[in-house]
Amino acid sequence: MCRIGKAWAAGEERWMAAFMVEGGYPLYGSQRVSGAKNAALPILAAALICPGQVRLYDCPRLRDVENMLAILRELGADYRWETDGTLWLDMAATSAYTMPQRISKEIRSSIFMLGPLLARFGRAVCTYPGGCEIGNRPIDLHLSGLNALGVSIREQGGLILCDGSHMQGAEIHLDYPSVGATENIMMAAVAAQGETYIRNAAREPETEDLQSFLNALGCDVTGAGTSNIRVRGGTTAKSTAEHTIMPDRIVAGTLLCGAAITGGEVELHNVRPQHMGSMLSKLRETGCKIDCREDAILLRGPERLQEIKLIETLPYPGFPTDMQAQFFALATVAQGACMIVENVFENRFKHGPELMRMGAVYTQKDRTAVIRGVEG
């Protein structure tokens, strides 16, 4: 049982919003999964490429999304949420290519604006992005990829000034399959003359969703979801487009973990099981019974979760780093010991000490944590 209320933050001498959770209740029921935040954010940025109107269905209404919309409005765009949850965007009046510094510093995904601004205006000015503190998340791959397209980049007064008035297609090999860099290069390359090939591209399903949206705009992008993406640049964007945001595999995985931990039973709708292979495999290791259909997943949790020996976070199709904390929590009440190796970010075990306050038992060295399950 969960309620939203207020709690006193003693160190800061103020009241703060808080979730108050009463344990001991298995999760049961049916839930439709929302659109994916990690797909929506780059697609909102890509809407800048459109000179007219865009309709997005199933766009999650979250703080990061609202911050991205605030940036778009500062750039001259207009938007409104319709009663059915559809997001309507009017990009016709967009004329600015300098992103607002205050909002941009609050959200990591503001960096996604670089590629679309270059595609539409040939110029972009931004600040270094903010976001959650889960380790070093440099934007070097974004900038080096854009530079390979012919974008001139310089720093002045804490701002990144980009001139892409003469972008040319190129063959770009990423040193690491960064999702953000892959998507930024895809969006900029639609305006580059000639063809661009992105090698060692990120394979996450969200890149496929971005490809679908770009193609709905009239762009020519193929290969997303593989390690090699081709963008044929120089196409003229359509004046209108619409797109349905893909389901959120991280939200789905989190709900499944909740049911597994509590020994419950949940049925999820609007999901794509084919995008969740690594998560479902680990849940089956714990003894969960899982039935997958085309767009639905039914999970029944066991009385006591069995041991998961090893979880290693990796780029897709490996185990997602965004599910590491949820499986860490699961391992605290499972049988045996579980080793979790965090290969993506170097500072992503901050939940460990908080779980220890609740009775969790674990040890950590660098990027590896070993969790020993206790009776729930």
CSV table of C-alpha atoms in Angstrom, one decimal:
chain,number,residue,atom,x,y,z
A,1,MET,CA,0.0,0.0,0.0
A,2,CYS,CA,1.4,3.4,-1.0
A,3,ARG,CA,0.3,6.9,-0.1
A,4,ILE,CA,1.7,10.3,-1.1
A,5,GLY,CA,2.2,12.8,1.8
A,6,LYS,CA,4.7,15.0,3.4
A,7,ALA,CA,7.7,14.2,5.5
A,8,TRP,CA,10.0,16.5,7.5
A,9,ALA,CA,13.5,16.8,6.1
A,10,ALA,CA,15.4,17.4,9.3
A,11,GLY,CA,18.8,18.3,7.8
A,12,GLU,CA,17.1,20.9,5.5
A,13,GLU,CA,14.5,22.1,8.0
A,14,ARG,CA,11.6,21.8,5.5
A,15,TRP,CA,8.7,19.7,4.6
A,16,MET,CA,9.1,17.6,1.4
A,17,ALA,CA,6.8,15.4,-0.7
A,18,ALA,CA,7.2,11.7,0.3
A,19,PHE,CA,5.9,8.3,-0.6
A,20,MET,CA,4.7,6.4,2.5
A,21,VAL,CA,4.8,2.6,1.7
A,22,GLU,CA,3.2,0.0,4.0
A,23,GLY,CA,4.6,-3.4,3.2
A,24,GLY,CA,3.2,-6.9,3.4
A,25,TYR,CA,0.8,-6.6,0.5
A,26,PRO,CA,1.4,-8.7,-2.7
A,27,LEU,CA,0.9,-6.8,-5.9
A,28,TYR,CA,-2.1,-8.0,-7.9
A,29,GLY,CA,-3.9,-6.6,-10.9
A,30,SER,CA,-3.7,-5.4,-14.5
A,31,GLN,CA,-1.9,-2.3,-15.7
A,32,ARG,CA,-1.4,-0.6,-19.1
A,33,VAL,CA,2.2,0.5,-19.5
A,34,SER,CA,2.7,4.1,-20.5
A,35,GLY,CA,4.8,5.4,-23.4
A,36,ALA,CA,8.6,5.3,-22.9
A,37,LYS,CA,10.3,8.4,-21.4
A,38,ASN,CA,13.6,7.4,-23.1
A,39,ALA,CA,11.9,7.3,-26.4
A,40,ALA,CA,9.8,10.4,-25.9
A,41,LEU,CA,12.6,12.8,-25.0
A,42,PRO,CA,14.7,12.5,-28.3
A,43,ILE,CA,11.4,12.4,-30.3
A,44,LEU,CA,10.3,15.7,-28.7
A,45,ALA,CA,13.7,17.2,-29.7
A,46,ALA,CA,13.3,15.7,-33.2
A,47,ALA,CA,10.0,17.5,-33.6
A,48,LEU,CA,12.1,20.7,-34.2
A,49,ILE,CA,12.9,19.3,-37.6
A,50,CYS,CA,9.2,19.6,-38.6
A,51,PRO,CA,8.2,23.1,-39.9
A,52,GLY,CA,4.6,22.5,-38.9
A,53,GLN,CA,2.5,20.4,-36.6
A,54,VAL,CA,3.2,17.1,-34.8
A,55,ARG,CA,0.9,14.9,-32.8
A,56,LEU,CA,2.4,12.4,-30.3
A,57,TYR,CA,0.2,9.7,-28.8
A,58,ASP,CA,1.1,7.9,-25.5
A,59,CYS,CA,3.7,10.5,-24.6
A,60,PRO,CA,4.3,10.2,-20.8
A,61,ARG,CA,3.5,13.4,-18.8
A,62,LEU,CA,6.6,13.5,-16.6
A,63,ARG,CA,8.8,16.2,-15.3
A,64,ASP,CA,11.6,15.6,-17.9
A,65,VAL,CA,9.0,15.8,-20.6
A,66,GLU,CA,7.6,19.0,-19.3
A,67,ASN,CA,11.1,20.4,-19.1
A,68,MET,CA,11.7,19.5,-22.7
A,69,LEU,CA,8.5,21.2,-23.7
A,70,ALA,CA,9.5,24.3,-21.8
A,71,ILE,CA,12.7,24.4,-23.8
A,72,LEU,CA,10.7,24.0,-27.0
A,73,ARG,CA,8.4,26.9,-26.0
A,74,GLU,CA,11.4,29.1,-25.2
A,75,LEU,CA,12.6,28.4,-28.8
A,76,GLY,CA,9.3,29.5,-30.2
A,77,ALA,CA,7.2,26.3,-30.4
A,78,ASP,CA,3.7,26.0,-29.0
A,79,TYR,CA,2.1,22.9,-27.5
A,80,ARG,CA,-1.0,21.6,-25.6
A,81,TRP,CA,-2.1,18.4,-24.0
A,82,GLU,CA,-5.4,17.2,-25.3
A,83,THR,CA,-8.0,15.5,-23.1
A,84,ASP,CA,-7.2,12.0,-24.3
A,85,GLY,CA,-3.5,12.5,-23.4
A,86,THR,CA,-2.4,13.3,-27.0
A,87,LEU,CA,0.4,15.9,-27.2
A,88,TRP,CA,0.0,18.5,-30.0
A,89,LEU,CA,3.0,20.5,-31.0
A,90,ASP,CA,3.1,23.5,-33.4
A,91,MET,CA,6.7,24.1,-34.5
A,92,ALA,CA,6.0,26.7,-37.3
A,93,ALA,CA,7.0,29.7,-35.2
A,94,THR,CA,10.2,28.2,-33.9
A,95,SER,CA,13.0,30.6,-34.8
A,96,ALA,CA,15.6,30.6,-32.0
A,97,TYR,CA,18.6,28.2,-32.0
A,98,THR,CA,20.0,29.2,-28.6
A,99,MET,CA,18.7,27.0,-25.8
A,100,PRO,CA,17.6,28.5,-22.4
A,101,GLN,CA,20.4,27.9,-20.0
A,102,ARG,CA,18.4,27.5,-16.8
A,103,ILE,CA,16.2,24.8,-18.0
A,104,SER,CA,18.9,23.1,-20.0
A,105,LYS,CA,21.0,22.7,-16.9
A,106,GLU,CA,18.2,20.9,-15.1
A,107,ILE,CA,17.8,18.0,-17.6
A,108,ARG,CA,20.3,15.7,-19.2
A,109,SER,CA,18.2,15.2,-22.3
A,110,SER,CA,18.5,18.8,-23.3
A,111,ILE,CA,21.6,17.7,-25.3
A,112,PHE,CA,19.2,16.0,-27.7
A,113,MET,CA,18.3,19.5,-29.0
A,114,LEU,CA,21.7,19.9,-30.6
A,115,GLY,CA,21.1,17.6,-33.6
A,116,PRO,CA,17.6,18.9,-34.5
A,117,LEU,CA,18.6,22.6,-34.1
A,118,LEU,CA,21.5,22.0,-36.5
A,119,ALA,CA,19.2,20.1,-38.9
A,120,ARG,CA,16.7,23.0,-39.0
A,121,PHE,CA,18.8,26.1,-38.6
A,122,GLY,CA,22.3,25.0,-39.3
A,123,ARG,CA,23.3,26.5,-35.9
A,124,ALA,CA,22.9,25.6,-32.3
A,125,VAL,CA,24.0,27.2,-29.0
A,126,CYS,CA,23.6,25.2,-25.8
A,127,THR,CA,25.1,24.8,-22.3
A,128,TYR,CA,26.4,21.6,-20.8
A,129,PRO,CA,23.4,19.5,-19.7
A,130,GLY,CA,22.3,18.7,-16.2
A,131,GLY,CA,20.5,15.6,-15.0
A,132,CYS,CA,20.7,12.9,-12.4
A,133,GLU,CA,24.0,12.2,-10.6
A,134,ILE,CA,24.8,8.6,-11.5
A,135,GLY,CA,28.4,9.1,-12.6
A,136,ASN,CA,30.4,10.7,-15.4
A,137,ARG,CA,28.2,11.0,-18.5
A,138,PRO,CA,30.3,13.1,-20.9
A,139,ILE,CA,29.0,14.4,-24.2
A,140,ASP,CA,32.3,13.9,-26.1
A,141,LEU,CA,30.8,11.2,-28.4
A,142,HIS,CA,27.9,13.6,-29.3
A,143,LEU,CA,30.3,16.4,-30.2
A,144,SER,CA,32.9,14.3,-32.0
A,145,GLY,CA,30.1,12.7,-34.1
A,146,LEU,CA,28.7,16.1,-35.0
A,147,ASN,CA,32.2,17.3,-35.8
A,148,ALA,CA,32.6,14.4,-38.2
A,149,LEU,CA,29.5,15.7,-40.1
A,150,GLY,CA,31.4,19.0,-40.6
A,151,VAL,CA,29.9,20.9,-37.6
A,152,SER,CA,32.3,23.5,-36.3
A,153,ILE,CA,32.2,23.4,-32.4
A,154,ARG,CA,33.7,25.9,-30.0
A,155,GLU,CA,33.2,26.8,-26.3
A,156,GLN,CA,32.7,30.3,-25.1
A,157,GLY,CA,31.7,31.4,-21.7
A,158,GLY,CA,30.4,28.0,-20.7
A,159,LEU,CA,28.3,27.7,-23.9
A,160,ILE,CA,28.8,25.2,-26.8
A,161,LEU,CA,28.5,27.1,-30.1
A,162,CYS,CA,27.9,24.9,-33.1
A,163,ASP,CA,27.9,25.9,-36.8
A,164,GLY,CA,26.5,23.2,-39.1
A,165,SER,CA,25.8,25.3,-42.1
A,166,HIS,CA,28.0,23.0,-44.3
A,167,MET,CA,27.2,19.5,-43.0
A,168,GLN,CA,28.2,16.6,-45.1
A,169,GLY,CA,27.4,12.9,-44.8
A,170,ALA,CA,30.2,10.8,-43.2
A,171,GLU,CA,31.1,7.4,-41.9
A,172,ILE,CA,31.2,7.6,-38.1
A,173,HIS,CA,32.5,4.9,-35.8
A,174,LEU,CA,31.4,5.3,-32.2
A,175,ASP,CA,34.0,4.2,-29.6
A,176,TYR,CA,31.1,3.2,-27.4
A,177,PRO,CA,27.5,2.4,-28.5
A,178,SER,CA,26.1,5.5,-26.7
A,179,VAL,CA,22.3,5.8,-27.1
A,180,GLY,CA,22.4,9.6,-26.9
A,181,ALA,CA,25.2,10.1,-29.3
A,182,THR,CA,23.7,7.7,-31.8
A,183,GLU,CA,20.4,9.6,-31.7
A,184,ASN,CA,21.9,13.0,-31.9
A,185,ILE,CA,23.9,12.0,-34.9
A,186,MET,CA,20.8,10.5,-36.6
A,187,MET,CA,18.9,13.7,-36.1
A,188,ALA,CA,21.6,16.0,-37.4
A,189,ALA,CA,22.5,13.8,-40.3
A,190,VAL,CA,19.0,14.1,-41.9
A,191,ALA,CA,20.1,17.6,-43.0
A,192,ALA,CA,23.6,16.6,-44.1
A,193,GLN,CA,24.3,16.3,-47.8
A,194,GLY,CA,24.9,12.7,-48.8
A,195,GLU,CA,24.7,9.5,-46.8
A,196,THR,CA,25.9,9.1,-43.2
A,197,TYR,CA,26.8,5.7,-41.7
A,198,ILE,CA,26.9,5.2,-38.0
A,199,ARG,CA,29.0,2.2,-37.0
A,200,ASN,CA,28.9,0.6,-33.6
A,201,ALA,CA,25.6,2.4,-33.1
A,202,ALA,CA,23.5,1.8,-30.0
A,203,ARG,CA,20.9,-1.0,-30.6
A,204,GLU,CA,18.3,0.1,-28.0
A,205,PRO,CA,14.7,-0.2,-29.1
A,206,GLU,CA,14.3,3.6,-28.5
A,207,THR,CA,16.6,4.2,-31.4
A,208,GLU,CA,14.2,2.3,-33.6
A,209,ASP,CA,11.3,4.4,-32.3
A,210,LEU,CA,13.2,7.6,-33.2
A,211,GLN,CA,13.9,6.2,-36.7
A,212,SER,CA,10.2,5.6,-37.1
A,213,PHE,CA,9.4,9.2,-36.1
A,214,LEU,CA,12.1,10.6,-38.4
A,215,ASN,CA,10.8,8.6,-41.3
A,216,ALA,CA,7.2,9.8,-40.5
A,217,LEU,CA,8.7,13.3,-41.0
A,218,GLY,CA,9.9,12.3,-44.5
A,219,CYS,CA,13.5,11.5,-43.6
A,220,ASP,CA,15.3,8.4,-44.9
A,221,VAL,CA,16.8,6.4,-42.0
A,222,THR,CA,17.4,2.7,-41.9
A,223,GLY,CA,19.2,0.2,-39.7
A,224,ALA,CA,18.2,1.4,-36.2
A,225,GLY,CA,18.1,-1.5,-33.8
A,226,THR,CA,21.4,-2.9,-35.4
A,227,SER,CA,25.0,-1.7,-35.0
A,228,ASN,CA,24.9,0.0,-38.4
A,229,ILE,CA,22.6,2.9,-39.2
A,230,ARG,CA,22.3,4.7,-42.5
A,231,VAL,CA,20.9,8.2,-42.9
A,232,ARG,CA,20.3,9.6,-46.3
A,233,GLY,CA,20.4,13.3,-45.8
A,234,GLY,CA,19.0,16.3,-47.7
A,235,THR,CA,15.4,15.3,-47.6
A,236,THR,CA,12.7,18.0,-47.0
A,237,ALA,CA,10.7,17.5,-43.8
A,238,LYS,CA,6.9,17.1,-44.0
A,239,SER,CA,4.8,19.9,-42.6
A,240,THR,CA,2.8,17.5,-40.4
A,241,ALA,CA,3.5,14.2,-38.7
A,242,GLU,CA,2.1,11.9,-36.0
A,243,HIS,CA,3.6,9.1,-34.0
A,244,THR,CA,2.8,6.8,-31.1
A,245,ILE,CA,5.5,6.5,-28.5
A,246,MET,CA,6.7,2.9,-27.9
A,247,PRO,CA,5.8,1.3,-24.5
A,248,ASP,CA,8.3,1.8,-21.6
A,249,ARG,CA,10.2,-1.4,-21.0
A,250,ILE,CA,11.8,0.0,-17.8
A,251,VAL,CA,8.4,0.8,-16.3
A,252,ALA,CA,7.2,-2.7,-17.3
A,253,GLY,CA,10.3,-4.3,-15.8
A,254,THR,CA,9.8,-2.3,-12.6
A,255,LEU,CA,6.2,-3.4,-12.2
A,256,LEU,CA,7.2,-7.0,-12.8
A,257,CYS,CA,9.9,-6.7,-10.2
A,258,GLY,CA,7.4,-5.4,-7.7
A,259,ALA,CA,5.1,-8.4,-8.3
A,260,ALA,CA,8.1,-10.8,-8.0
A,261,ILE,CA,9.4,-9.3,-4.8
A,262,THR,CA,5.9,-9.4,-3.1
A,263,GLY,CA,4.9,-12.8,-4.4
A,264,GLY,CA,2.0,-11.3,-6.4
A,265,GLU,CA,0.5,-11.6,-9.8
A,266,VAL,CA,0.3,-8.9,-12.4
A,267,GLU,CA,-0.7,-8.7,-16.1
A,268,LEU,CA,0.8,-5.9,-18.1
A,269,HIS,CA,-0.7,-4.6,-21.4
A,270,ASN,CA,0.9,-2.3,-24.0
A,271,VAL,CA,4.3,-4.0,-23.7
A,272,ARG,CA,6.7,-5.5,-26.1
A,273,PRO,CA,8.2,-8.7,-24.6
A,274,GLN,CA,10.8,-8.9,-27.4
A,275,HIS,CA,12.5,-5.8,-25.9
A,276,MET,CA,12.7,-7.3,-22.4
A,277,GLY,CA,14.5,-10.5,-23.0
A,278,SER,CA,17.4,-10.0,-20.5
A,279,MET,CA,15.0,-8.9,-17.7
A,280,LEU,CA,12.5,-11.7,-18.3
A,281,SER,CA,15.3,-14.3,-18.3
A,282,LYS,CA,16.5,-13.1,-14.9
A,283,LEU,CA,13.0,-13.1,-13.5
A,284,ARG,CA,12.5,-16.7,-14.7
A,285,GLU,CA,15.7,-17.6,-12.8
A,286,THR,CA,14.0,-16.5,-9.6
A,287,GLY,CA,11.2,-19.0,-10.1
A,288,CYS,CA,8.6,-16.5,-11.5
A,289,LYS,CA,6.1,-18.0,-14.0
A,290,ILE,CA,5.9,-15.7,-17.0
A,291,ASP,CA,3.5,-15.9,-19.9
A,292,CYS,CA,4.2,-13.6,-22.8
A,293,ARG,CA,1.8,-12.7,-25.6
A,294,GLU,CA,2.2,-10.2,-28.5
A,295,ASP,CA,1.6,-7.1,-26.4
A,296,ALA,CA,1.0,-8.5,-22.8
A,297,ILE,CA,3.0,-10.2,-20.0
A,298,LEU,CA,1.5,-12.2,-17.1
A,299,LEU,CA,3.9,-12.8,-14.1
A,300,ARG,CA,3.2,-15.0,-11.1
A,301,GLY,CA,5.7,-14.6,-8.3
A,302,PRO,CA,6.9,-17.6,-6.2
A,303,GLU,CA,6.6,-17.9,-2.4
A,304,ARG,CA,10.3,-17.3,-2.1
A,305,LEU,CA,12.5,-16.0,-4.9
A,306,GLN,CA,15.3,-18.3,-6.0
A,307,GLU,CA,19.0,-17.2,-6.3
A,308,ILE,CA,20.2,-15.1,-9.3
A,309,LYS,CA,23.9,-15.7,-9.3
A,310,LEU,CA,25.1,-12.9,-11.6
A,311,ILE,CA,23.7,-9.7,-13.2
A,312,GLU,CA,25.9,-7.6,-15.5
A,313,THR,CA,24.6,-4.4,-16.9
A,314,LEU,CA,25.5,-3.9,-20.6
A,315,PRO,CA,24.2,-2.0,-23.6
A,316,TYR,CA,21.2,-3.5,-25.3
A,317,PRO,CA,20.5,-6.4,-25.8
A,318,GLY,CA,22.3,-6.9,-22.5
A,319,PHE,CA,20.8,-6.2,-19.1
A,320,PRO,CA,19.7,-2.5,-18.8
A,321,THR,CA,21.5,-0.3,-16.3
A,322,ASP,CA,18.1,1.4,-15.6
A,323,MET,CA,16.9,-1.9,-14.1
A,324,GLN,CA,19.9,-2.5,-11.9
A,325,ALA,CA,18.5,-0.9,-8.7
A,326,GLN,CA,15.2,-2.8,-9.0
A,327,PHE,CA,17.0,-6.2,-9.3
A,328,PHE,CA,19.3,-5.1,-6.4
A,329,ALA,CA,16.2,-4.7,-4.3
A,330,LEU,CA,14.8,-8.1,-5.5
A,331,ALA,CA,18.1,-9.8,-4.6
A,332,THR,CA,17.9,-8.6,-1.0
A,333,VAL,CA,14.9,-10.9,-0.3
A,334,ALA,CA,15.9,-13.8,-2.6
A,335,GLN,CA,17.7,-17.0,-1.6
A,336,GLY,CA,21.4,-17.1,-1.8
A,337,ALA,CA,23.8,-14.4,-3.0
A,338,CYS,CA,23.7,-12.3,-6.2
A,339,MET,CA,26.6,-10.5,-7.7
A,340,ILE,CA,25.8,-7.3,-9.7
A,341,VAL,CA,28.4,-5.8,-11.9
A,342,GLU,CA,27.6,-2.3,-13.1
A,343,ASN,CA,29.5,-1.8,-16.4
A,344,VAL,CA,27.7,1.3,-17.7
A,345,PHE,CA,27.9,3.9,-14.9
A,346,GLU,CA,30.6,4.1,-12.2
A,347,ASN,CA,28.4,5.6,-9.5
A,348,ARG,CA,25.1,3.7,-9.5
A,349,PHE,CA,24.9,1.9,-6.2
A,350,LYS,CA,23.5,4.8,-4.2
A,351,HIS,CA,20.4,2.8,-3.3
A,352,GLY,CA,22.6,0.2,-1.5
A,353,PRO,CA,23.1,2.2,1.8
A,354,GLU,CA,19.4,3.1,1.9
A,355,LEU,CA,18.4,-0.6,1.5
A,356,MET,CA,20.9,-1.5,4.2
A,357,ARG,CA,19.0,0.7,6.6
A,358,MET,CA,16.0,-1.5,5.9
A,359,GLY,CA,17.9,-4.7,6.7
A,360,ALA,CA,19.5,-5.5,3.4
A,361,VAL,CA,22.9,-7.3,3.5
A,362,TYR,CA,25.5,-6.5,0.8
A,363,THR,CA,29.1,-5.7,0.2
A,364,GLN,CA,30.5,-3.4,-2.5
A,365,LYS,CA,33.8,-2.9,-4.2
A,366,ASP,CA,34.1,-0.4,-7.1
A,367,ARG,CA,31.5,-1.4,-9.7
A,368,THR,CA,30.6,-4.8,-8.1
A,369,ALA,CA,28.0,-5.5,-5.3
A,370,VAL,CA,27.3,-8.8,-3.7
A,371,ILE,CA,23.8,-9.0,-2.2
A,372,ARG,CA,22.9,-11.8,0.3
A,373,GLY,CA,19.2,-12.4,0.5
A,374,VAL,CA,17.4,-12.3,3.8
A,375,GLU,CA,13.9,-13.6,4.8
A,376,GLY,CA,11.3,-11.1,3.8
